[in-house]
Coordinates of C-alpha atoms and ligand atoms in Angstrom, one line a residue:
M1 CA 62.2 -30.6 -81.7
D2 CA 63.8 -27.3 -82.4
G3 CA 62.1 -23.9 -81.9
S4 CA 58.5 -23.7 -80.8
P5 CA 56.3 -26.0 -82.9
D6 CA 53.1 -24.3 -83.8
T7 CA 50.7 -27.1 -84.5
A8 CA 49.5 -30.2 -82.7
T9 CA 50.6 -33.5 -84.2
A10 CA 49.2 -36.0 -81.8
D11 CA 47.6 -39.0 -83.4
I12 CA 45.2 -39.9 -80.6
E13 CA 41.6 -40.7 -81.6
G14 CA 39.1 -38.6 -79.8
Y15 CA 41.6 -35.9 -78.8
V16 CA 40.6 -32.3 -79.4
P17 CA 43.7 -30.3 -80.2
F18 CA 44.3 -26.6 -79.6
P19 CA 43.4 -24.9 -82.9
D20 CA 46.5 -23.6 -84.9
D21 CA 45.5 -19.9 -84.6
R22 CA 45.4 -20.1 -80.9
I23 CA 48.7 -22.1 -80.7
R24 CA 50.4 -19.4 -82.9
R25 CA 49.0 -16.6 -80.8
Y26 CA 50.2 -18.3 -77.5
V27 CA 53.6 -18.9 -79.0
D28 CA 53.9 -15.3 -80.5
E29 CA 52.7 -13.7 -77.2
G30 CA 55.3 -15.7 -75.2
H31 CA 52.7 -17.7 -73.2
W32 CA 53.8 -21.0 -74.6
R33 CA 57.6 -21.4 -74.4
G34 CA 57.8 -24.7 -76.4
L35 CA 59.0 -26.7 -73.4
T36 CA 58.1 -30.2 -72.7
F37 CA 57.8 -31.4 -69.0
H38 CA 61.2 -33.1 -69.3
A39 CA 62.8 -30.1 -70.9
V40 CA 61.8 -28.1 -67.8
V41 CA 63.8 -30.5 -65.6
D42 CA 66.7 -30.8 -68.1
R43 CA 67.2 -27.0 -68.0
V44 CA 67.8 -27.2 -64.3
A45 CA 69.8 -30.5 -64.5
D46 CA 72.1 -28.9 -67.1
E47 CA 72.8 -25.8 -65.1
S48 CA 72.8 -27.1 -61.5
P49 CA 72.8 -30.9 -61.6
S50 CA 73.4 -31.3 -57.8
R51 CA 70.4 -29.2 -56.8
R52 CA 67.8 -31.2 -54.9
A53 CA 64.8 -32.0 -57.0
V54 CA 62.6 -34.5 -55.0
I55 CA 62.7 -35.7 -51.4
G56 CA 60.7 -38.8 -50.6
P57 CA 60.3 -41.0 -47.6
T58 CA 63.1 -43.3 -48.5
R59 CA 65.0 -41.7 -51.4
E60 CA 65.9 -38.3 -52.7
L61 CA 67.1 -37.2 -56.1
S62 CA 69.1 -34.2 -57.4
Y63 CA 68.0 -32.7 -60.7
G64 CA 70.9 -34.4 -62.4
E65 CA 69.8 -37.8 -61.0
L66 CA 66.1 -37.2 -61.8
A67 CA 67.0 -36.3 -65.4
A68 CA 69.2 -39.4 -65.8
N69 CA 66.9 -41.8 -64.1
S70 CA 63.9 -40.7 -66.1
R71 CA 66.0 -41.0 -69.3
R72 CA 67.0 -44.6 -68.5
L73 CA 63.4 -45.5 -67.5
A74 CA 62.2 -44.1 -70.8
G75 CA 64.8 -46.2 -72.6
A76 CA 63.5 -49.3 -70.8
F77 CA 59.8 -48.4 -71.5
R78 CA 60.7 -48.1 -75.2
D79 CA 63.0 -51.1 -75.5
E80 CA 61.3 -53.6 -73.1
L81 CA 57.7 -52.6 -73.4
G82 CA 57.7 -51.2 -76.9
L83 CA 56.0 -47.9 -75.8
R84 CA 56.0 -45.2 -78.4
T85 CA 54.8 -41.6 -79.0
D86 CA 51.1 -41.2 -78.6
D87 CA 50.7 -44.5 -76.6
L88 CA 48.5 -44.0 -73.6
V89 CA 49.3 -45.6 -70.2
T90 CA 47.9 -45.4 -66.7
L91 CA 49.8 -44.3 -63.6
Q92 CA 48.3 -45.0 -60.2
L93 CA 50.9 -43.9 -57.7
P94 CA 51.0 -42.3 -54.3
N95 CA 53.2 -39.3 -53.6
C96 CA 56.7 -40.7 -54.0
V97 CA 60.0 -40.1 -55.9
E98 CA 59.1 -42.8 -58.4
F99 CA 56.1 -40.8 -59.6
A100 CA 58.5 -38.1 -60.8
E101 CA 60.7 -40.7 -62.6
A102 CA 57.8 -42.5 -64.2
F103 CA 56.0 -39.3 -65.2
L104 CA 59.1 -37.8 -66.8
A105 CA 60.0 -41.1 -68.5
C106 CA 56.6 -41.0 -70.3
S107 CA 57.2 -37.3 -71.2
R108 CA 60.5 -38.2 -72.9
L109 CA 58.8 -40.7 -75.2
G110 CA 55.7 -38.7 -76.0
V111 CA 53.8 -41.4 -74.1
V112 CA 50.7 -39.9 -72.4
P113 CA 50.0 -41.1 -68.8
A114 CA 46.5 -40.9 -67.3
L115 CA 46.9 -39.9 -63.6
V116 CA 44.7 -42.1 -61.6
L117 CA 44.4 -41.2 -57.9
P118 CA 45.5 -43.5 -55.1
R119 CA 42.0 -43.5 -53.7
H120 CA 40.5 -44.7 -57.0
R121 CA 39.4 -48.3 -57.0
E122 CA 38.3 -51.0 -59.5
Q123 CA 35.5 -49.0 -61.1
E124 CA 37.6 -45.9 -61.8
L125 CA 40.7 -47.9 -62.8
R126 CA 38.7 -50.0 -65.3
H127 CA 37.0 -47.0 -66.7
I128 CA 40.3 -45.1 -67.3
V129 CA 42.2 -48.2 -68.6
D130 CA 39.3 -48.8 -71.0
L131 CA 38.8 -45.2 -72.1
T132 CA 42.5 -44.6 -72.8
E133 CA 43.1 -48.1 -74.1
S134 CA 46.2 -48.0 -71.9
R135 CA 49.1 -50.2 -72.9
A136 CA 50.6 -50.3 -69.5
V137 CA 49.8 -49.6 -65.8
V138 CA 52.4 -48.4 -63.3
T139 CA 51.4 -48.9 -59.7
V140 CA 52.8 -49.4 -56.2
G141 CA 53.9 -52.8 -55.1
D142 CA 55.3 -53.5 -51.6
R143 CA 57.5 -50.5 -51.4
Y144 CA 55.0 -48.3 -49.5
D145 CA 52.4 -49.6 -47.1
L146 CA 49.2 -47.8 -48.0
G147 CA 46.8 -50.4 -46.5
F148 CA 45.6 -51.4 -50.0
D149 CA 46.8 -54.0 -52.5
Y150 CA 47.2 -52.1 -55.8
V151 CA 48.9 -55.1 -57.5
D152 CA 45.9 -57.2 -56.7
L153 CA 43.6 -54.5 -58.1
V154 CA 45.5 -54.5 -61.4
D155 CA 45.7 -58.3 -61.5
G156 CA 42.0 -58.5 -61.2
I157 CA 41.3 -56.5 -64.3
V158 CA 44.3 -57.2 -66.6
D159 CA 42.9 -60.1 -68.5
D160 CA 39.8 -58.1 -69.6
Y161 CA 41.9 -55.7 -71.7
D162 CA 43.8 -56.9 -74.7
H163 CA 45.6 -53.7 -75.0
L164 CA 47.0 -53.8 -71.5
D165 CA 50.4 -55.4 -72.2
A166 CA 52.5 -54.4 -69.2
R167 CA 52.3 -54.1 -65.5
I168 CA 55.0 -52.2 -63.7
A169 CA 55.3 -52.1 -59.9
I170 CA 57.4 -50.2 -57.4
T171 CA 58.8 -52.8 -55.1
A172 CA 60.8 -52.7 -51.9
D173 CA 64.6 -52.9 -52.4
E174 CA 64.9 -56.5 -51.3
S175 CA 61.7 -57.8 -53.1
E176 CA 61.2 -59.5 -56.4
P177 CA 58.3 -58.1 -58.6
P178 CA 55.0 -60.0 -58.5
T179 CA 54.7 -62.7 -61.2
G180 CA 54.0 -61.3 -64.6
W181 CA 55.1 -57.8 -63.4
H182 CA 58.1 -55.6 -64.3
D183 CA 60.1 -53.9 -61.5
L184 CA 60.3 -50.1 -62.0
A185 CA 63.6 -49.8 -60.1
A186 CA 65.3 -52.6 -62.2
M187 CA 64.1 -51.0 -65.4
R188 CA 65.5 -47.7 -64.2
E189 CA 68.9 -49.2 -63.6
R190 CA 69.3 -51.1 -66.9
G191 CA 67.5 -48.8 -69.4
D192 CA 69.3 -47.2 -72.3
E193 CA 69.9 -43.5 -71.6
T194 CA 69.7 -42.4 -75.2
V195 CA 66.2 -41.3 -75.9
G196 CA 65.3 -38.8 -78.5
T197 CA 63.9 -35.4 -77.7
D198 CA 61.5 -35.2 -80.5
V199 CA 58.3 -34.6 -78.4
N200 CA 55.9 -31.9 -79.6
P201 CA 54.9 -29.7 -76.6
C202 CA 51.6 -28.8 -78.4
N203 CA 50.5 -32.4 -77.9
P204 CA 49.1 -33.9 -74.7
G205 CA 51.6 -34.7 -72.0
L206 CA 49.1 -36.2 -69.5
F207 CA 45.5 -36.8 -68.7
M208 CA 44.2 -35.3 -65.5
L209 CA 41.0 -36.9 -64.2
S210 CA 38.0 -34.8 -63.5
G211 CA 36.9 -34.9 -59.9
G212 CA 33.2 -35.3 -59.5
T213 CA 31.0 -36.6 -56.8
S214 CA 28.9 -38.6 -59.1
G215 CA 29.7 -40.6 -62.2
L216 CA 33.1 -41.8 -63.4
P217 CA 36.0 -39.4 -64.0
K218 CA 36.5 -37.9 -67.4
A219 CA 40.0 -37.8 -68.9
I220 CA 41.3 -34.2 -69.4
P221 CA 44.1 -34.0 -71.9
R222 CA 46.7 -31.4 -71.0
T223 CA 49.5 -30.4 -73.3
H224 CA 53.1 -29.9 -72.2
N225 CA 52.8 -26.2 -73.2
D226 CA 49.6 -25.5 -71.4
Y227 CA 50.7 -27.0 -68.1
V228 CA 54.2 -25.5 -68.3
Y229 CA 52.5 -22.1 -68.7
L230 CA 50.6 -22.7 -65.5
W231 CA 53.8 -24.0 -63.7
E232 CA 55.6 -20.8 -64.7
H233 CA 53.0 -18.4 -63.5
I234 CA 52.1 -20.3 -60.3
A235 CA 55.8 -20.3 -59.4
T236 CA 56.1 -16.6 -60.2
E237 CA 53.0 -15.5 -58.4
M238 CA 53.8 -17.5 -55.3
G239 CA 57.3 -16.1 -55.4
V240 CA 59.0 -19.5 -55.4
D241 CA 62.7 -19.4 -55.1
A242 CA 65.2 -22.1 -56.1
D243 CA 66.1 -22.5 -52.4
W244 CA 62.6 -23.4 -51.4
T245 CA 61.1 -26.7 -50.6
L246 CA 57.5 -27.3 -51.6
V247 CA 55.5 -29.9 -49.7
A248 CA 52.6 -31.9 -51.3
G249 CA 49.8 -32.2 -48.8
L250 CA 47.5 -33.7 -51.5
P251 CA 48.0 -36.4 -54.1
V252 CA 50.5 -35.1 -56.7
P253 CA 48.4 -36.7 -59.6
H254 CA 45.6 -34.3 -58.7
S255 CA 45.8 -30.8 -60.3
F256 CA 46.2 -28.9 -57.0
A257 CA 49.5 -30.4 -55.9
F258 CA 50.6 -31.1 -59.5
G259 CA 50.5 -27.4 -60.3
Y260 CA 51.3 -25.7 -56.9
V261 CA 54.0 -28.1 -55.7
F262 CA 55.3 -30.5 -58.3
G263 CA 55.2 -28.1 -61.3
A264 CA 55.9 -24.9 -59.5
A265 CA 59.0 -26.4 -57.9
L266 CA 60.4 -27.9 -61.1
W267 CA 59.9 -24.7 -62.9
A268 CA 61.8 -22.7 -60.3
G269 CA 64.5 -25.4 -59.8
A270 CA 63.3 -25.8 -56.2
T271 CA 62.7 -29.0 -54.2
V272 CA 59.5 -31.1 -54.1
A273 CA 58.9 -33.0 -50.8
V274 CA 56.5 -35.9 -50.8
E275 CA 55.1 -38.4 -48.4
P276 CA 52.6 -41.1 -49.4
R277 CA 50.5 -40.9 -46.2
L278 CA 48.5 -37.6 -46.4
K279 CA 47.5 -37.5 -42.7
P280 CA 48.4 -34.6 -40.4
D281 CA 51.1 -36.3 -38.4
P282 CA 53.3 -37.6 -41.2
L283 CA 52.8 -34.4 -43.2
I284 CA 53.6 -32.1 -40.3
G285 CA 56.6 -34.3 -39.6
L286 CA 57.7 -33.9 -43.3
V287 CA 57.3 -30.1 -43.2
D288 CA 59.5 -29.9 -40.1
R289 CA 62.1 -32.4 -41.5
V290 CA 62.6 -30.5 -44.7
D291 CA 61.9 -27.0 -43.4
G292 CA 59.1 -26.7 -45.9
D293 CA 58.4 -23.3 -47.4
V294 CA 55.1 -24.0 -49.2
I295 CA 52.3 -26.5 -48.6
T296 CA 49.1 -27.3 -50.4
L297 CA 46.1 -28.5 -48.4
I298 CA 42.4 -28.6 -48.8
P299 CA 40.4 -26.8 -46.2
K300 CA 39.5 -29.9 -44.3
Q301 CA 43.2 -30.7 -43.8
L302 CA 43.9 -27.1 -42.8
I303 CA 41.5 -27.5 -40.0
D304 CA 43.1 -30.8 -38.9
F305 CA 46.6 -29.1 -39.0
L306 CA 45.4 -26.2 -36.9
E307 CA 44.0 -28.7 -34.3
A308 CA 47.1 -31.0 -34.4
G309 CA 50.1 -28.6 -34.1
D310 CA 51.2 -26.1 -31.6
D311 CA 52.4 -22.6 -32.5
A312 CA 56.0 -23.7 -33.2
T313 CA 54.9 -26.4 -35.7
L314 CA 55.2 -25.4 -39.3
S315 CA 56.9 -22.1 -38.4
T316 CA 59.1 -22.4 -41.6
L317 CA 56.1 -22.1 -44.0
R318 CA 56.2 -18.9 -46.1
V319 CA 53.1 -19.7 -48.3
V320 CA 50.1 -21.8 -47.5
C321 CA 47.9 -22.8 -50.5
S322 CA 44.4 -23.9 -49.9
G323 CA 41.3 -24.3 -52.1
G324 CA 39.8 -27.0 -54.2
Q325 CA 36.6 -26.1 -52.4
K326 CA 35.6 -22.9 -50.7
V327 CA 37.9 -21.9 -47.9
P328 CA 35.9 -20.4 -45.1
P329 CA 37.1 -16.8 -44.4
D330 CA 37.5 -17.6 -40.7
L331 CA 39.8 -20.4 -41.5
V332 CA 42.1 -18.1 -43.5
R333 CA 42.3 -15.7 -40.6
R334 CA 43.1 -18.5 -38.2
V335 CA 45.9 -19.7 -40.5
A336 CA 47.3 -16.2 -40.8
D337 CA 47.2 -15.8 -37.1
R338 CA 48.9 -19.1 -36.4
W339 CA 51.7 -19.1 -39.0
G340 CA 51.9 -15.6 -40.4
A341 CA 52.4 -17.2 -43.8
G342 CA 51.2 -15.7 -47.1
F343 CA 47.9 -17.3 -48.1
C344 CA 47.0 -18.4 -51.6
N345 CA 43.3 -19.0 -51.8
V346 CA 43.3 -21.2 -54.9
F347 CA 40.4 -21.7 -57.2
G348 CA 41.6 -24.4 -59.6
M349 CA 40.4 -27.4 -61.6
G350 CA 42.0 -30.2 -63.6
E351 CA 40.6 -28.6 -66.7
G352 CA 43.0 -25.7 -66.2
A353 CA 41.4 -22.4 -65.0
Q354 CA 43.4 -21.1 -62.0
V355 CA 42.3 -18.0 -60.1
I356 CA 44.3 -17.3 -56.9
S357 CA 44.9 -14.7 -54.2
R358 CA 48.6 -13.8 -53.9
P359 CA 50.7 -14.4 -50.8
D360 CA 51.2 -10.6 -50.4
D361 CA 47.6 -9.6 -50.9
P362 CA 45.8 -8.0 -47.9
L363 CA 44.3 -10.6 -45.6
E364 CA 40.8 -9.5 -46.4
V365 CA 41.4 -10.3 -50.1
Q366 CA 42.9 -13.7 -49.2
A367 CA 40.0 -14.5 -46.8
T368 CA 37.1 -13.5 -48.9
T369 CA 38.1 -13.9 -52.5
V370 CA 40.2 -16.2 -54.8
G371 CA 42.0 -13.2 -56.2
R372 CA 42.9 -12.9 -59.9
P373 CA 43.7 -15.2 -62.8
I374 CA 47.1 -16.8 -62.6
G375 CA 48.6 -15.8 -66.0
P376 CA 48.6 -12.9 -68.4
G377 CA 47.0 -14.9 -71.3
D378 CA 44.0 -16.0 -69.3
E379 CA 40.5 -15.0 -70.6
L380 CA 37.7 -15.0 -68.1
R381 CA 34.0 -14.2 -68.5
I382 CA 31.1 -14.2 -66.0
L383 CA 27.9 -14.9 -67.9
D384 CA 24.2 -14.9 -67.1
E385 CA 21.8 -17.6 -68.2
E386 CA 21.4 -16.0 -71.6
G387 CA 25.2 -16.1 -72.1
Q388 CA 25.6 -12.3 -71.6
P389 CA 28.3 -10.8 -69.4
V390 CA 26.9 -9.8 -66.0
P391 CA 27.5 -6.3 -64.6
Q392 CA 30.4 -6.1 -62.2
G393 CA 29.5 -7.5 -58.8
D394 CA 26.7 -9.7 -60.1
L395 CA 26.8 -13.5 -60.0
G396 CA 27.1 -15.6 -63.1
E397 CA 28.8 -18.7 -64.5
L398 CA 32.6 -18.6 -64.9
V399 CA 33.6 -19.2 -68.5
V400 CA 37.2 -19.5 -69.4
R401 CA 39.7 -19.9 -72.3
G402 CA 43.4 -19.4 -72.6
P403 CA 46.9 -20.9 -72.8
G404 CA 46.4 -22.9 -69.6
V405 CA 42.9 -24.2 -70.2
F406 CA 42.2 -27.6 -71.9
T407 CA 40.3 -27.9 -75.2
G408 CA 38.0 -31.0 -74.7
Y409 CA 37.6 -34.2 -72.7
L410 CA 39.0 -37.3 -74.3
R411 CA 36.5 -39.3 -76.3
N412 CA 33.5 -37.6 -74.8
D413 CA 31.5 -35.7 -77.4
A414 CA 28.5 -35.3 -75.1
A415 CA 30.5 -33.6 -72.4
N416 CA 32.3 -31.4 -74.9
E417 CA 29.1 -30.4 -76.6
K418 CA 27.7 -29.3 -73.2
S419 CA 30.8 -27.6 -71.8
F420 CA 32.2 -25.7 -74.9
D421 CA 30.9 -23.1 -77.3
D422 CA 32.0 -22.7 -80.9
E423 CA 34.7 -20.2 -80.0
G424 CA 36.4 -22.7 -77.6
W425 CA 35.1 -21.1 -74.3
F426 CA 34.8 -23.6 -71.5
Y427 CA 31.7 -23.3 -69.3
T428 CA 33.0 -24.3 -65.8
G429 CA 29.7 -24.7 -64.0
D430 CA 31.0 -22.5 -61.1
V431 CA 29.3 -19.4 -59.9
F432 CA 31.6 -16.3 -59.7
S433 CA 31.4 -12.6 -59.2
R434 CA 34.1 -9.9 -59.8
R435 CA 34.6 -7.1 -57.2
A436 CA 35.4 -3.6 -58.2
D437 CA 39.0 -4.2 -57.1
G438 CA 39.4 -7.0 -59.7
N439 CA 39.3 -9.9 -57.2
H440 CA 36.9 -12.7 -57.7
E441 CA 34.4 -14.4 -55.3
V442 CA 33.3 -18.0 -55.6
W443 CA 29.8 -18.9 -54.7
G444 CA 29.7 -22.6 -55.5
R445 CA 28.8 -24.9 -58.3
L446 CA 25.6 -24.0 -60.3
D447 CA 24.2 -27.3 -58.9
D448 CA 25.2 -26.3 -55.3
T449 CA 22.5 -23.7 -55.3
I450 CA 19.5 -24.3 -53.2
N451 CA 16.2 -22.9 -54.3
R452 CA 14.1 -22.2 -51.2
A453 CA 10.7 -20.7 -52.0
G454 CA 12.2 -18.8 -55.0
E455 CA 15.2 -17.5 -53.0
T456 CA 18.6 -18.7 -54.2
V457 CA 20.9 -19.8 -51.5
Y458 CA 24.6 -20.8 -52.1
A459 CA 25.6 -23.8 -50.0
P460 CA 29.3 -22.8 -49.4
A461 CA 28.3 -19.4 -48.0
I462 CA 26.1 -21.1 -45.4
E463 CA 29.0 -23.5 -44.6
D464 CA 31.2 -20.5 -44.0
V465 CA 28.9 -19.4 -41.2
L466 CA 28.4 -22.8 -39.7
V467 CA 32.1 -23.4 -39.2
E468 CA 32.3 -20.2 -37.2
H469 CA 30.0 -21.8 -34.6
P470 CA 32.2 -22.7 -31.6
K471 CA 30.9 -26.3 -31.6
I472 CA 31.3 -27.0 -35.4
T473 CA 34.5 -27.9 -37.2
K474 CA 33.3 -29.0 -40.7
A475 CA 30.1 -28.6 -42.5
A476 CA 28.3 -29.6 -45.7
V477 CA 25.1 -27.7 -46.7
V478 CA 22.6 -29.4 -49.1
G479 CA 19.1 -28.8 -50.5
I480 CA 16.4 -31.2 -49.2
P481 CA 13.4 -31.6 -51.5
D482 CA 10.3 -30.1 -49.9
E483 CA 6.8 -30.2 -51.2
T484 CA 5.8 -26.7 -50.2
L485 CA 9.1 -24.7 -50.5
G486 CA 10.8 -26.6 -53.3
E487 CA 13.9 -27.1 -51.2
R488 CA 14.9 -26.6 -47.6
I489 CA 18.4 -26.1 -46.2
G490 CA 20.0 -29.1 -44.6
A491 CA 23.3 -29.0 -42.7
V492 CA 25.5 -32.0 -42.0
V493 CA 28.2 -31.2 -39.5
E494 CA 31.2 -32.6 -37.7
L495 CA 31.7 -31.3 -34.2
R496 CA 35.0 -30.1 -32.6
A497 CA 37.0 -32.4 -30.5
G498 CA 35.5 -32.8 -27.0
V499 CA 32.0 -31.6 -28.1
D500 CA 29.3 -34.3 -28.1
S501 CA 26.1 -32.7 -29.0
L502 CA 24.6 -29.8 -30.9
A503 CA 20.9 -28.9 -31.3
L504 CA 19.3 -27.3 -34.3
S505 CA 18.1 -24.5 -32.0
E506 CA 21.7 -23.6 -31.2
V507 CA 22.4 -23.3 -34.9
T508 CA 19.3 -21.2 -35.4
A509 CA 20.2 -18.9 -32.6
F510 CA 23.7 -18.5 -34.0
F511 CA 22.4 -17.6 -37.5
E512 CA 19.9 -15.2 -35.9
D513 CA 22.7 -13.5 -33.9
R514 CA 24.7 -13.1 -37.2
G515 CA 21.6 -11.4 -38.7
L516 CA 21.1 -14.0 -41.5
A517 CA 17.7 -14.0 -43.2
V518 CA 15.4 -16.8 -42.2
F519 CA 15.6 -18.3 -45.7
R520 CA 19.4 -18.7 -45.3
R521 CA 19.2 -20.7 -42.0
P522 CA 19.6 -24.5 -41.9
E523 CA 16.3 -26.1 -41.1
R524 CA 17.5 -29.6 -40.6
L525 CA 20.6 -30.7 -38.9
L526 CA 22.6 -34.0 -39.0
V527 CA 25.6 -34.5 -36.7
V528 CA 28.1 -37.0 -38.1
E529 CA 31.4 -38.5 -36.9
T530 CA 33.1 -37.8 -40.2
L531 CA 31.8 -36.0 -43.3
P532 CA 31.9 -38.0 -46.5
E533 CA 34.9 -37.2 -48.8
T534 CA 35.6 -37.3 -52.5
D535 CA 38.6 -39.2 -54.0
V536 CA 40.9 -36.3 -53.2
G537 CA 39.5 -35.8 -49.7
K538 CA 37.2 -32.8 -50.4
I539 CA 33.9 -32.7 -48.5
D540 CA 31.4 -34.5 -50.7
R541 CA 28.1 -32.6 -50.7
N542 CA 26.3 -35.2 -52.9
A543 CA 27.1 -38.0 -50.4
A544 CA 26.1 -35.7 -47.5
E545 CA 22.8 -35.2 -49.2
G546 CA 22.3 -38.9 -49.4
L547 CA 22.8 -39.1 -45.6
F548 CA 19.7 -37.1 -45.1
E549 CA 17.7 -39.6 -47.2
R550 CA 19.0 -42.5 -45.1
T551 CA 18.9 -40.9 -41.6
T552 CA 16.3 -39.1 -39.5
A553 CA 17.8 -35.7 -39.0
E554 CA 16.6 -33.2 -36.4
Ligands
AMP601 P1 38.8 -30.7 -59.4 O1 39.3 -30.4 -60.7 O2 38.4 -32.1 -59.2 O3 39.8 -30.3 -58.3 O4 37.5 -29.8 -59.1 C1 37.5 -28.5 -59.5 C2 36.3 -27.8 -58.8 O5 36.5 -27.6 -57.4 C3 36.0 -26.5 -59.4 O6 35.2 -26.6 -60.6 C4 35.2 -25.8 -58.3 O7 33.8 -26.3 -58.3 C5 35.9 -26.4 -57.0 N1 36.8 -25.5 -56.5 C6 38.2 -25.5 -56.7 N2 38.7 -24.5 -55.9 C7 37.8 -23.8 -55.3 C8 37.7 -22.7 -54.4 N3 38.8 -22.1 -54.0 N4 36.5 -22.3 -53.9 C9 35.4 -23.0 -54.3 N5 35.4 -24.0 -55.1 C10 36.5 -24.5 -55.6

């Protein structure tokens, strides 16, 4: 499509498009460049085809190869599967080169993939296939050993959905695809390279899945334009250079690595490095092998990395991105000490809002705040319970709108009613404050607040203190219902290697030493081997709360 289209044309039932006046404004103000995902890659492929685009465990591709492979795969998707613009499909892939090929093939056809995470299982897959009425599922066969049979998972559900016509697997070089399946590599080899370019960047280019510690994921439609806006500004603000290699420490189908590694690299013509196993050893090995410049990790992984490597490990890193849940300030300082890399403290979500500290911000800003919004078009408000802006410094709910924020969950009127107002502002459910210097502090989700005898306590702030205790490595703080006080503070903790016990009295003494008010001290303590995790590996507070119900804590 020539020029920058200024209206959404997607014919997808239950999709909430960007309104025309906002599209026109974003195009006029230069926030939306009218680029599809594949156009971003083709720009680099046309100028520097031999530049390295993706390095995986067994294959690597230049930009020229990535462009050509995704074109042929798109041809095969169209000719062999009959996929067309506005068809929805499901991708459940680990971090691998084939993700980039399949994702871009969809983009070229205007087919919209829902990005299911590798950790999702039957319930989530069924829900997404059903919600999106997916026509095809792309998943991993025997090419990567992930200790789980994804083919079997899909085979177990396929007969229940009339719309699910095609199953496509990534198989090992010497293998045949499973019965009834298509082989992605074979399709990529034989597909017709001539696919049109008539894809409207104002339309959805993917569905990110909402995280969530309870209930099933919601599908978050994201347009090409709105994600490319984020890619551009993430790359710019992190200072990504075309010579850099960005390493995905998290699943690429999740918004963190999708924006801060995959997209930022493609925007800058840099290299994405991926490894399906997201454990410290293979990831550290990958960073060392490719001389990684950037990595994205959630705080839990950062802790593991600090414990696993010596000072020489990861010495090539220029930027470390962490977030997805609150990064304890002490952890940021330890990372800066160890690697001397710039730190991006990232507040982000699949719905779009991105607020980050920059790699060259003072350490104090990186450690204690999430900095400033990513792009020049972002609109942010911090509102009180009556919907009024709070005075600077006060706490309130973060409410966002802009060229990089979605416009409504797919086929979910109830959630949209609850989360959006009439002017298109999205109520995030996160508690924020803005400092006088313009940097933002995160306090947790509205429902992470503990109300103890009328005092509001923010769980992440208490976790920050707990992980500074010399015996504790990870912590989840939860409210425990209490007849007299309303709620009491419970702490579930993982101990550092070599430590085998911790008493509540030691925690109390530590909090007392730090001068924390009595109502902010944990009153119940549970020591666990491993804290429960969400599908993307974040510490799962809801599940931690459940542990208290099932166990006798101290
Ligand atoms: P998801 O889209 O599943 O990654 O979840 C997004 C949510 O993670 C946000 O709404 C926040 O509650 C939380 N989150 C993300 N980044 C941070 C951060 N840096 N600090 C605190 N919470 C965060």
